[in-house]
PDB file of C-alpha atoms and ligand atoms in Angstrom:
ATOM      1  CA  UNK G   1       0.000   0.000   0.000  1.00 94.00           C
ATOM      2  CA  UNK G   2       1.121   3.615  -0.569  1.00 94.00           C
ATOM      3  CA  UNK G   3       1.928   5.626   1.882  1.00 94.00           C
ATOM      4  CA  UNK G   4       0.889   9.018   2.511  1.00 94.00           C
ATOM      5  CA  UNK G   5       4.472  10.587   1.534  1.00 95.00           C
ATOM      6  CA  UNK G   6       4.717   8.170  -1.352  1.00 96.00           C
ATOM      7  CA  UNK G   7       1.105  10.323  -2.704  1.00 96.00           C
ATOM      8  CA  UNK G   8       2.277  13.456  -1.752  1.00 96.00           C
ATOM      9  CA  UNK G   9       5.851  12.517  -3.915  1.00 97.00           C
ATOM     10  CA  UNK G  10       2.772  11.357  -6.613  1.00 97.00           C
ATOM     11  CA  UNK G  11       0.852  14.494  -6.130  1.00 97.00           C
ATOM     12  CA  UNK G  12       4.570  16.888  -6.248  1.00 97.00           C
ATOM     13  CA  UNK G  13       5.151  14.955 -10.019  1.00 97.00           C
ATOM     14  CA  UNK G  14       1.541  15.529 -11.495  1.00 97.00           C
ATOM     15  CA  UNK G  15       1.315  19.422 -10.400  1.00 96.00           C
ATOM     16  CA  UNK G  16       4.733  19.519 -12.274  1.00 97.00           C
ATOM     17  CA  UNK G  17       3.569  18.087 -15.307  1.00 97.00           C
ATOM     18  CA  UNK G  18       0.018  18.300 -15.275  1.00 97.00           C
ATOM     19  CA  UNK G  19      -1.150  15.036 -14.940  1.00 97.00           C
ATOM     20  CA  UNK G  20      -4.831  13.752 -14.231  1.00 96.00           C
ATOM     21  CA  UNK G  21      -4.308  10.763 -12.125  1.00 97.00           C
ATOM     22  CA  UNK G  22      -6.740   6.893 -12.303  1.00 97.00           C
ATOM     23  CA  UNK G  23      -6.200   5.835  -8.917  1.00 97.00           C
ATOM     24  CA  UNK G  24      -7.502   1.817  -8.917  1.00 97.00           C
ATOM     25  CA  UNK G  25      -9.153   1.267  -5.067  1.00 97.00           C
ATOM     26  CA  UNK G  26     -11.183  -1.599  -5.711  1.00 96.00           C
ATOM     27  CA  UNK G  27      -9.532  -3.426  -2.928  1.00 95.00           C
ATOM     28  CA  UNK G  28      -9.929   0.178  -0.543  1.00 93.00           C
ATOM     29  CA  UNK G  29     -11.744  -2.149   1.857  1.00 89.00           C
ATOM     30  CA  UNK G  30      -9.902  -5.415   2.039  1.00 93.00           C
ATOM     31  CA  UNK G  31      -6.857  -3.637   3.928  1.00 96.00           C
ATOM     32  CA  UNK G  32      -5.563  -5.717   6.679  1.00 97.00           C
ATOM     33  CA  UNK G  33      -3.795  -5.806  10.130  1.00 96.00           C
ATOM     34  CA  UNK G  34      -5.470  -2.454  11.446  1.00 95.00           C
ATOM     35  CA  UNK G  35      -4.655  -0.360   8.063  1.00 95.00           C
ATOM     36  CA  UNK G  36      -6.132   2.214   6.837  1.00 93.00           C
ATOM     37  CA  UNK G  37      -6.420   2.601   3.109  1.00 95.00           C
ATOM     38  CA  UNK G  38      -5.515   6.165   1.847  1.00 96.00           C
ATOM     39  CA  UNK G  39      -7.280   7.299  -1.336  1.00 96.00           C
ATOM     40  CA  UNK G  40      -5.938   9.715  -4.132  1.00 97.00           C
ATOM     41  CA  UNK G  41      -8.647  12.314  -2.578  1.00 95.00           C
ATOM     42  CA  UNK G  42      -7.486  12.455   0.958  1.00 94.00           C
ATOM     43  CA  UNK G  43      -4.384  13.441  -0.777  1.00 95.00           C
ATOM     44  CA  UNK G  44      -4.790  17.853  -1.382  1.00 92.00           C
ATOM     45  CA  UNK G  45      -2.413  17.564  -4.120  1.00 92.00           C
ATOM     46  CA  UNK G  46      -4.312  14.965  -5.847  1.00 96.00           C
ATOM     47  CA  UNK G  47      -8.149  15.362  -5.166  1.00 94.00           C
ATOM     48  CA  UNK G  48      -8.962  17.252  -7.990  1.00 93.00           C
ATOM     49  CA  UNK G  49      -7.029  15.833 -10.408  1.00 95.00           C
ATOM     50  CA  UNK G  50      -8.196  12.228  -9.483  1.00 97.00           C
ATOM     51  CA  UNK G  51     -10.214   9.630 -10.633  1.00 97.00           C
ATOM     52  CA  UNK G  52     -11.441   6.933  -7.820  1.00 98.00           C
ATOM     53  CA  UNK G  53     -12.550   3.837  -9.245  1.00 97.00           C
ATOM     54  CA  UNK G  54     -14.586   1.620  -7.213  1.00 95.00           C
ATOM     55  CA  UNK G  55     -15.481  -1.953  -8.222  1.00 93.00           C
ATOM     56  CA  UNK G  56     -18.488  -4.148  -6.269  1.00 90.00           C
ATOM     57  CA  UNK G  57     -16.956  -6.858  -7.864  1.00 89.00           C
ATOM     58  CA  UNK G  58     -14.803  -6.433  -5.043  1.00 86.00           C
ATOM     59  CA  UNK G  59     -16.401  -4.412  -2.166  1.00 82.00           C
ATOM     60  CA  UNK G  60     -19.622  -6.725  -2.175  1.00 82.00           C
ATOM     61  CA  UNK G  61     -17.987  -9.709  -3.782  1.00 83.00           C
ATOM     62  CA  UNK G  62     -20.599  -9.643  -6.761  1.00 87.00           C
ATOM     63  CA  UNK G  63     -18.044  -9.883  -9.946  1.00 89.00           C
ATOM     64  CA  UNK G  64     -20.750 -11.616 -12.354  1.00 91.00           C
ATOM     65  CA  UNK G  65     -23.163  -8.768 -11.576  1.00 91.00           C
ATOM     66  CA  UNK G  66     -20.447  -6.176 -13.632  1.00 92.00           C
ATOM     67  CA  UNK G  67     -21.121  -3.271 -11.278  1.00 92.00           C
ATOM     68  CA  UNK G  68     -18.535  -0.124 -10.423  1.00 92.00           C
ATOM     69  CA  UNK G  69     -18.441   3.822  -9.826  1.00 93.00           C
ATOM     70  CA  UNK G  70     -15.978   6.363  -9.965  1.00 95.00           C
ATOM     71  CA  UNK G  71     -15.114   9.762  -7.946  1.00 95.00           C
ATOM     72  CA  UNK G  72     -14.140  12.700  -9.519  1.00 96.00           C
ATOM     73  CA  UNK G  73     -14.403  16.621  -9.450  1.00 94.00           C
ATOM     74  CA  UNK G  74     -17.675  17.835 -10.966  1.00 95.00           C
ATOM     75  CA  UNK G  75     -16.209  19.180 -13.939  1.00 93.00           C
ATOM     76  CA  UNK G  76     -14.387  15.465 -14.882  1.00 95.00           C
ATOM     77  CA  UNK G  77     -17.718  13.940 -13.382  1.00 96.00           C
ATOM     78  CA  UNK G  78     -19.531  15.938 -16.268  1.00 96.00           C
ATOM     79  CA  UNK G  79     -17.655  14.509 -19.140  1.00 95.00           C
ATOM     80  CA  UNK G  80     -17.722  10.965 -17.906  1.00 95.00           C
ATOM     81  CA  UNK G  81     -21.084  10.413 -17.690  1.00 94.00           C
ATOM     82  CA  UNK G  82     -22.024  11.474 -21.038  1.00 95.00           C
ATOM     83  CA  UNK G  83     -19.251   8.867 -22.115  1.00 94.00           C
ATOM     84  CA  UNK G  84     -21.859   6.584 -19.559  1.00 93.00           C
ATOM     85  CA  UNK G  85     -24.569   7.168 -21.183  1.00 93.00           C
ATOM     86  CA  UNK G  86     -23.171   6.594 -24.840  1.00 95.00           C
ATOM     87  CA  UNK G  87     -21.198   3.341 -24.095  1.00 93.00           C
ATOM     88  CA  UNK G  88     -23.337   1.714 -21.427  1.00 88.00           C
ATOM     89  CA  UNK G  89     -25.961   3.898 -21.058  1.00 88.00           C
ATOM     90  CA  UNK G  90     -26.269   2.495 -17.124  1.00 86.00           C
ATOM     91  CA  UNK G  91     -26.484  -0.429 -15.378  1.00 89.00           C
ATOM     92  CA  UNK G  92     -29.679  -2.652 -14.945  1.00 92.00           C
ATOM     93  CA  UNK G  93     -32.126  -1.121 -12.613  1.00 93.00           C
ATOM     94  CA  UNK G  94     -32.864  -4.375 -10.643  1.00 94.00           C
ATOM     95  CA  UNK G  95     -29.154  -4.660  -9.810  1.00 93.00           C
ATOM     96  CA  UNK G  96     -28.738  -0.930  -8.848  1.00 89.00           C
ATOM     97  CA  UNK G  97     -31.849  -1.842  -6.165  1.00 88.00           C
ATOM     98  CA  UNK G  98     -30.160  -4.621  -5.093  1.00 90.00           C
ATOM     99  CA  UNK G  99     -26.318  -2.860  -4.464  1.00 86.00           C
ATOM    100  CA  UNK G 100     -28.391  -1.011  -2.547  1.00 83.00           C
ATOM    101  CA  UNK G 101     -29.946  -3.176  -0.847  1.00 83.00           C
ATOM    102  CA  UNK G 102     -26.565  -4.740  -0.162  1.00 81.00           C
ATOM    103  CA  UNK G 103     -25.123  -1.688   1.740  1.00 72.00           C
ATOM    104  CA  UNK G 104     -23.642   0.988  -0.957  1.00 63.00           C
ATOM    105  CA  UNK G 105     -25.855   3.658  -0.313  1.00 60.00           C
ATOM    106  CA  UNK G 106     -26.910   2.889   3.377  1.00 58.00           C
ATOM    107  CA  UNK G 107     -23.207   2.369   4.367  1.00 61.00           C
ATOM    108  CA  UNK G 108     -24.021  -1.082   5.658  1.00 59.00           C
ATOM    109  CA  UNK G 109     -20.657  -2.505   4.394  1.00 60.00           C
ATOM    110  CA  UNK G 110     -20.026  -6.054   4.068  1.00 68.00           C
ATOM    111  CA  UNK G 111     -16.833  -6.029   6.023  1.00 77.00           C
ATOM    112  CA  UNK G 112     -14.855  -9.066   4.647  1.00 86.00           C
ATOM    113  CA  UNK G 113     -11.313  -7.916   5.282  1.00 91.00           C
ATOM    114  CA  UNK G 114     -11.106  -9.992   8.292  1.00 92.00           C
ATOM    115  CA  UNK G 115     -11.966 -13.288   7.242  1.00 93.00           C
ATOM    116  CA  UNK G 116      -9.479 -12.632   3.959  1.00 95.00           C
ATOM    117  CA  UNK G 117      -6.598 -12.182   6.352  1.00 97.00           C
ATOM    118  CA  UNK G 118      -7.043 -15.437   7.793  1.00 97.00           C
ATOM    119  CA  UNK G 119      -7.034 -16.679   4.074  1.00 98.00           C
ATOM    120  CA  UNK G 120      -3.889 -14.663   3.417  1.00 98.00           C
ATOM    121  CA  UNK G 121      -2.239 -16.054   6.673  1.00 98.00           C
ATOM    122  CA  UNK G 122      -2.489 -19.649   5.247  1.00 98.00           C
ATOM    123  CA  UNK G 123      -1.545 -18.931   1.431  1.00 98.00           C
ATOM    124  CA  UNK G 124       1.493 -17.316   2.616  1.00 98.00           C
ATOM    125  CA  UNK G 125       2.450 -20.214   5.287  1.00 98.00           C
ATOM    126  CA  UNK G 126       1.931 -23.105   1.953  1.00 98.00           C
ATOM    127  CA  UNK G 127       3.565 -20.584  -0.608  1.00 98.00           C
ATOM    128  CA  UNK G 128       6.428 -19.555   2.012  1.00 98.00           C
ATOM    129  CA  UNK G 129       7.170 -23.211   2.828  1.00 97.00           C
ATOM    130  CA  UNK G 130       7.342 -24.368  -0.644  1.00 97.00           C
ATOM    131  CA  UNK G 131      10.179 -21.677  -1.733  1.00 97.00           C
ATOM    132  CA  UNK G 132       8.050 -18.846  -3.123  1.00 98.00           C
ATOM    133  CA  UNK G 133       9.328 -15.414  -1.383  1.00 98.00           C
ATOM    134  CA  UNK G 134       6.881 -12.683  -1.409  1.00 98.00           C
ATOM    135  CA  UNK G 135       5.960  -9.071   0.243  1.00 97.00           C
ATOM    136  CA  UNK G 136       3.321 -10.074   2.420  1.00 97.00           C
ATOM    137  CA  UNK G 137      -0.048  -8.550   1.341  1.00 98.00           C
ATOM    138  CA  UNK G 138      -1.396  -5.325   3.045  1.00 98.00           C
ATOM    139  CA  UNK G 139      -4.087  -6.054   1.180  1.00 97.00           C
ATOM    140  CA  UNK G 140      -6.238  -6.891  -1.547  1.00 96.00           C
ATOM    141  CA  UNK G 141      -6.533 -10.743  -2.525  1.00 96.00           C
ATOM    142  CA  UNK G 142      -3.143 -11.451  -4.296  1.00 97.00           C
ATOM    143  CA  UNK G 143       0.544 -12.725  -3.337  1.00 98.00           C
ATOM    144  CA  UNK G 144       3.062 -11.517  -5.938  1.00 98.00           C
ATOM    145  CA  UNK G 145       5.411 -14.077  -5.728  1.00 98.00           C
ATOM    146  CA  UNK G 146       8.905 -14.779  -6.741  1.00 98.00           C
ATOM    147  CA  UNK G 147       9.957 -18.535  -8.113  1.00 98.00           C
ATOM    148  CA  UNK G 148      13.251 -18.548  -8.645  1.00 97.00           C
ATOM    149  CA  UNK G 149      14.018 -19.696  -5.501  1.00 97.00           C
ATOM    150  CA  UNK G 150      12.354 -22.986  -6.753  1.00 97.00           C
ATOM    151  CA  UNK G 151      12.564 -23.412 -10.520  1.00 97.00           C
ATOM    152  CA  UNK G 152      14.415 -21.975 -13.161  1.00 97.00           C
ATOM    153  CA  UNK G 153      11.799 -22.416 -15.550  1.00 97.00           C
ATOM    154  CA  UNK G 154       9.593 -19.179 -16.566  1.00 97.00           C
ATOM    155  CA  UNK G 155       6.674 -18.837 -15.356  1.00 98.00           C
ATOM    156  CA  UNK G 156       4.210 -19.922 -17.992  1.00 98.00           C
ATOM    157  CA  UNK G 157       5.941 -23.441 -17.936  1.00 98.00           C
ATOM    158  CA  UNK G 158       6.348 -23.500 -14.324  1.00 98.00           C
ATOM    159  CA  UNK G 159       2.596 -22.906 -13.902  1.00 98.00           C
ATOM    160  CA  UNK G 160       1.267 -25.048 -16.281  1.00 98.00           C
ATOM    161  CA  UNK G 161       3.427 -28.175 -14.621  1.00 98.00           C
ATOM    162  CA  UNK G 162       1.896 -26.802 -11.273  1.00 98.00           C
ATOM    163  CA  UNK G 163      -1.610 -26.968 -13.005  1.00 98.00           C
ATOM    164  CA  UNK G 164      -0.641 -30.485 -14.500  1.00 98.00           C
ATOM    165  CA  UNK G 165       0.495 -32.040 -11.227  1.00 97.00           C
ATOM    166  CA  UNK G 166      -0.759 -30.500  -8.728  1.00 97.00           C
ATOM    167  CA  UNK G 167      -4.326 -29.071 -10.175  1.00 98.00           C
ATOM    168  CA  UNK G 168      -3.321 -25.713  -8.536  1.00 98.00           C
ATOM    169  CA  UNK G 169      -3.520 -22.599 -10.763  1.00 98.00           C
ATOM    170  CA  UNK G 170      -1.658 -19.800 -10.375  1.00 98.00           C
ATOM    171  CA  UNK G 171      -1.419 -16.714 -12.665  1.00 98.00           C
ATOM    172  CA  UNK G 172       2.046 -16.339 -15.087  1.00 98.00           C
ATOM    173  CA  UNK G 173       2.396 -12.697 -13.734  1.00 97.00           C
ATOM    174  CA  UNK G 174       4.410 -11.153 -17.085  1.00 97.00           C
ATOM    175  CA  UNK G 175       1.500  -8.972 -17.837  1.00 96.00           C
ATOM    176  CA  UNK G 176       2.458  -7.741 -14.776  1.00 96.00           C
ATOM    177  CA  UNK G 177       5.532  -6.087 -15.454  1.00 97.00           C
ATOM    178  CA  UNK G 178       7.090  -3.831 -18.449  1.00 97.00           C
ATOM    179  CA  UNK G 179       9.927  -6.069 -18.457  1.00 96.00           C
ATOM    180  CA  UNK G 180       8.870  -9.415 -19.761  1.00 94.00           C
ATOM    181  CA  UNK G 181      11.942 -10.966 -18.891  1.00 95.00           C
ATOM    182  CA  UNK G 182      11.682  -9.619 -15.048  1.00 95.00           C
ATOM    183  CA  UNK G 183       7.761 -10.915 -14.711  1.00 97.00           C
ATOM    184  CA  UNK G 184       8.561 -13.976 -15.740  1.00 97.00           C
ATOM    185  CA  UNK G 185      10.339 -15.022 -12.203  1.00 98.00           C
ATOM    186  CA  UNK G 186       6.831 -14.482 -10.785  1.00 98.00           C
ATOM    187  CA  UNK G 187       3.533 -15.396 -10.334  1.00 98.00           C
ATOM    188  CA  UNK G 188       0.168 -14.160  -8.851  1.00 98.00           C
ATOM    189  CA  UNK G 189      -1.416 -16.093  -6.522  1.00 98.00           C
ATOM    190  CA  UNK G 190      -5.040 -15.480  -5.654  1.00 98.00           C
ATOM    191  CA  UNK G 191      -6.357 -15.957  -1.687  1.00 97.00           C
ATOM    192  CA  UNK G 192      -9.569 -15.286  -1.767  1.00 94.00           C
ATOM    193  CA  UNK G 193     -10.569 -18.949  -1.597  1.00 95.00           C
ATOM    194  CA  UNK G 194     -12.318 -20.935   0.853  1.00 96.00           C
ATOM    195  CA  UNK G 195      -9.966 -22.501   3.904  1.00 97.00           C
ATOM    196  CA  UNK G 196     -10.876 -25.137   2.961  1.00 98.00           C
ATOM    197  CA  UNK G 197      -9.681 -25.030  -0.832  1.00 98.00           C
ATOM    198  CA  UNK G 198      -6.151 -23.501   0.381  1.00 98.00           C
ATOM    199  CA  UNK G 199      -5.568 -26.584   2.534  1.00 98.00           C
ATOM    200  CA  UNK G 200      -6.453 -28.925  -0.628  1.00 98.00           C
ATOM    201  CA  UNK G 201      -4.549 -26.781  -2.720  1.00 98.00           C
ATOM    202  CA  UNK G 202      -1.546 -27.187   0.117  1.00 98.00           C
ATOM    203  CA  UNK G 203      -1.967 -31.503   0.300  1.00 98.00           C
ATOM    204  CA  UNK G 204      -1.809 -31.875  -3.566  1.00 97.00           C
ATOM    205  CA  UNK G 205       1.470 -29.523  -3.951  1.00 97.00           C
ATOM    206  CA  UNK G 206       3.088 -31.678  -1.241  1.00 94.00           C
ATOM    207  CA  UNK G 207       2.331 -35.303  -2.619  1.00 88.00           C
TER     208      UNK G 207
HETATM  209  C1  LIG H 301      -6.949  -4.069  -9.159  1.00 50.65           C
HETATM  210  C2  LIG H 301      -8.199  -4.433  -9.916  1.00 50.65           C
HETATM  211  N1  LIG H 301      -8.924  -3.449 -10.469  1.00 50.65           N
HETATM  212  C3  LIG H 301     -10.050  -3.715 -11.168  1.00 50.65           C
HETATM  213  C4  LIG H 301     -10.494  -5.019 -11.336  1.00 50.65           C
HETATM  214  C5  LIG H 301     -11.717  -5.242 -12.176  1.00 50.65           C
HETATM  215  O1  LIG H 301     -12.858  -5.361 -11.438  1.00 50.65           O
HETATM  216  P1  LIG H 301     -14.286  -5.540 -12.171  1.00 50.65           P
HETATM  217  O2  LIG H 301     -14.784  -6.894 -11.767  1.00 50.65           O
HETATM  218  O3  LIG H 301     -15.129  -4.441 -11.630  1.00 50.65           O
HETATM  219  O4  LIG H 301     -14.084  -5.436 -13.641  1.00 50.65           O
HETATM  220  C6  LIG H 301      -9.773  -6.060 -10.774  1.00 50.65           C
HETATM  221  C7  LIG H 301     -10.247  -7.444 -10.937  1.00 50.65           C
HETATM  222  O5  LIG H 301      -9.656  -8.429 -10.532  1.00 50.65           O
HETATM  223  C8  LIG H 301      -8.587  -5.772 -10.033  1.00 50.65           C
HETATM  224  O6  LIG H 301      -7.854  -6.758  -9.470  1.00 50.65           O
END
């Protein structure tokens, strides 16, 4: 996670050279270990040349359902939802009721961080012990995690063998990174899977 002197470093740059910033929070509420997650708009510097994206995919755990907002200033907000209402031209009405329903607008928040902690506890204990070295996750739902400790294969052969033998999947993380080379000594591993699935994930890597 950024920290507030890494935005205000962010926020110094864009005055300089005039730059509108697309801050991606989808994961502002899966922060972990008493964190706090600091948006582009608590930033001075930053809040009115930002856009926030949001996702429910995320927030409310409701990816099928396609549903997301942004934040902006008024005059950015102006121009962006007149591109809404020529490309989408708004989201089904039903599922706007039923986000909410779910908490959005009341501030009811699902609050799932706590339980995906726990989850990221155990994928870091299996990944750690098999050789995989990693920052640990602050948050969100992903371990970026280095493999050449363990293999000297690239990634996209390293993770299809894992797939083959082990029926784990993990994500070649070379889209990742500018330098192809670089991302391919890692891969993304996802933790926002049951307890249950981590653990059977965990017995068929060690057999
Ligand atoms: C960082 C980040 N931003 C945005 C998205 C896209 O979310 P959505 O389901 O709203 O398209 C994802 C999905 O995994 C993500 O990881």
């Amino acid at each position: 996670m950024l920290s507030l002197e890494e935005l205000d470093e962010i926020a110094r740059l864009c005055e300089r050279w005039d730059v509108t910033v697309i801050s991606d929070e989808v994961y502002a509420g899966l922060v972990f270990d008493g964190r706090a997650h600091l948006s582009v708009m608590d930033v001075p510097g930053l809040r009115d040349r930002s856009i926030v994206i949001g996702s429910l995919s995320k927030s409310l755990a409701i990816s099928g359902w396609r549903l997301g907002y942004l934040r902006a200033a008024p005059p950015r907000t102006a121009v962006l939802r007149r591109v809404h209402e020529v490309t989408s031209n708004g989201t089904a009405a039903p599922l706007q009721y039923a986000a909410g329903h779910a908490g959005l607008i009341t501030g009811e928040h699902w609050q799932p961080a706590l339980d995906l902690a726990a989850r990221r506890d155990v994928a870091q204990q299996i990944f750690g012990d098999l050789g995989f070295t990693f920052q640990p996750a602050q948050g969100g739902c992903f371990l970026l995690a280095d493999i050449s400790a363990v293999t000297t294969a690239d990634c996209h052969d390293y993770v299809r063998r894992m797939l083959e033998e082990s029926a784990v999947l993990v994500v070649p993380a070379t889209p990742f990174f500018a330098d192809r080379e670089r991302g391919s000594k890692y891969v993304r591993i996802a933790f926002n899977r049951t307890l249950d699935t981590l653990r059977a994930a965990e017995r068929n890597l060690s057999r």
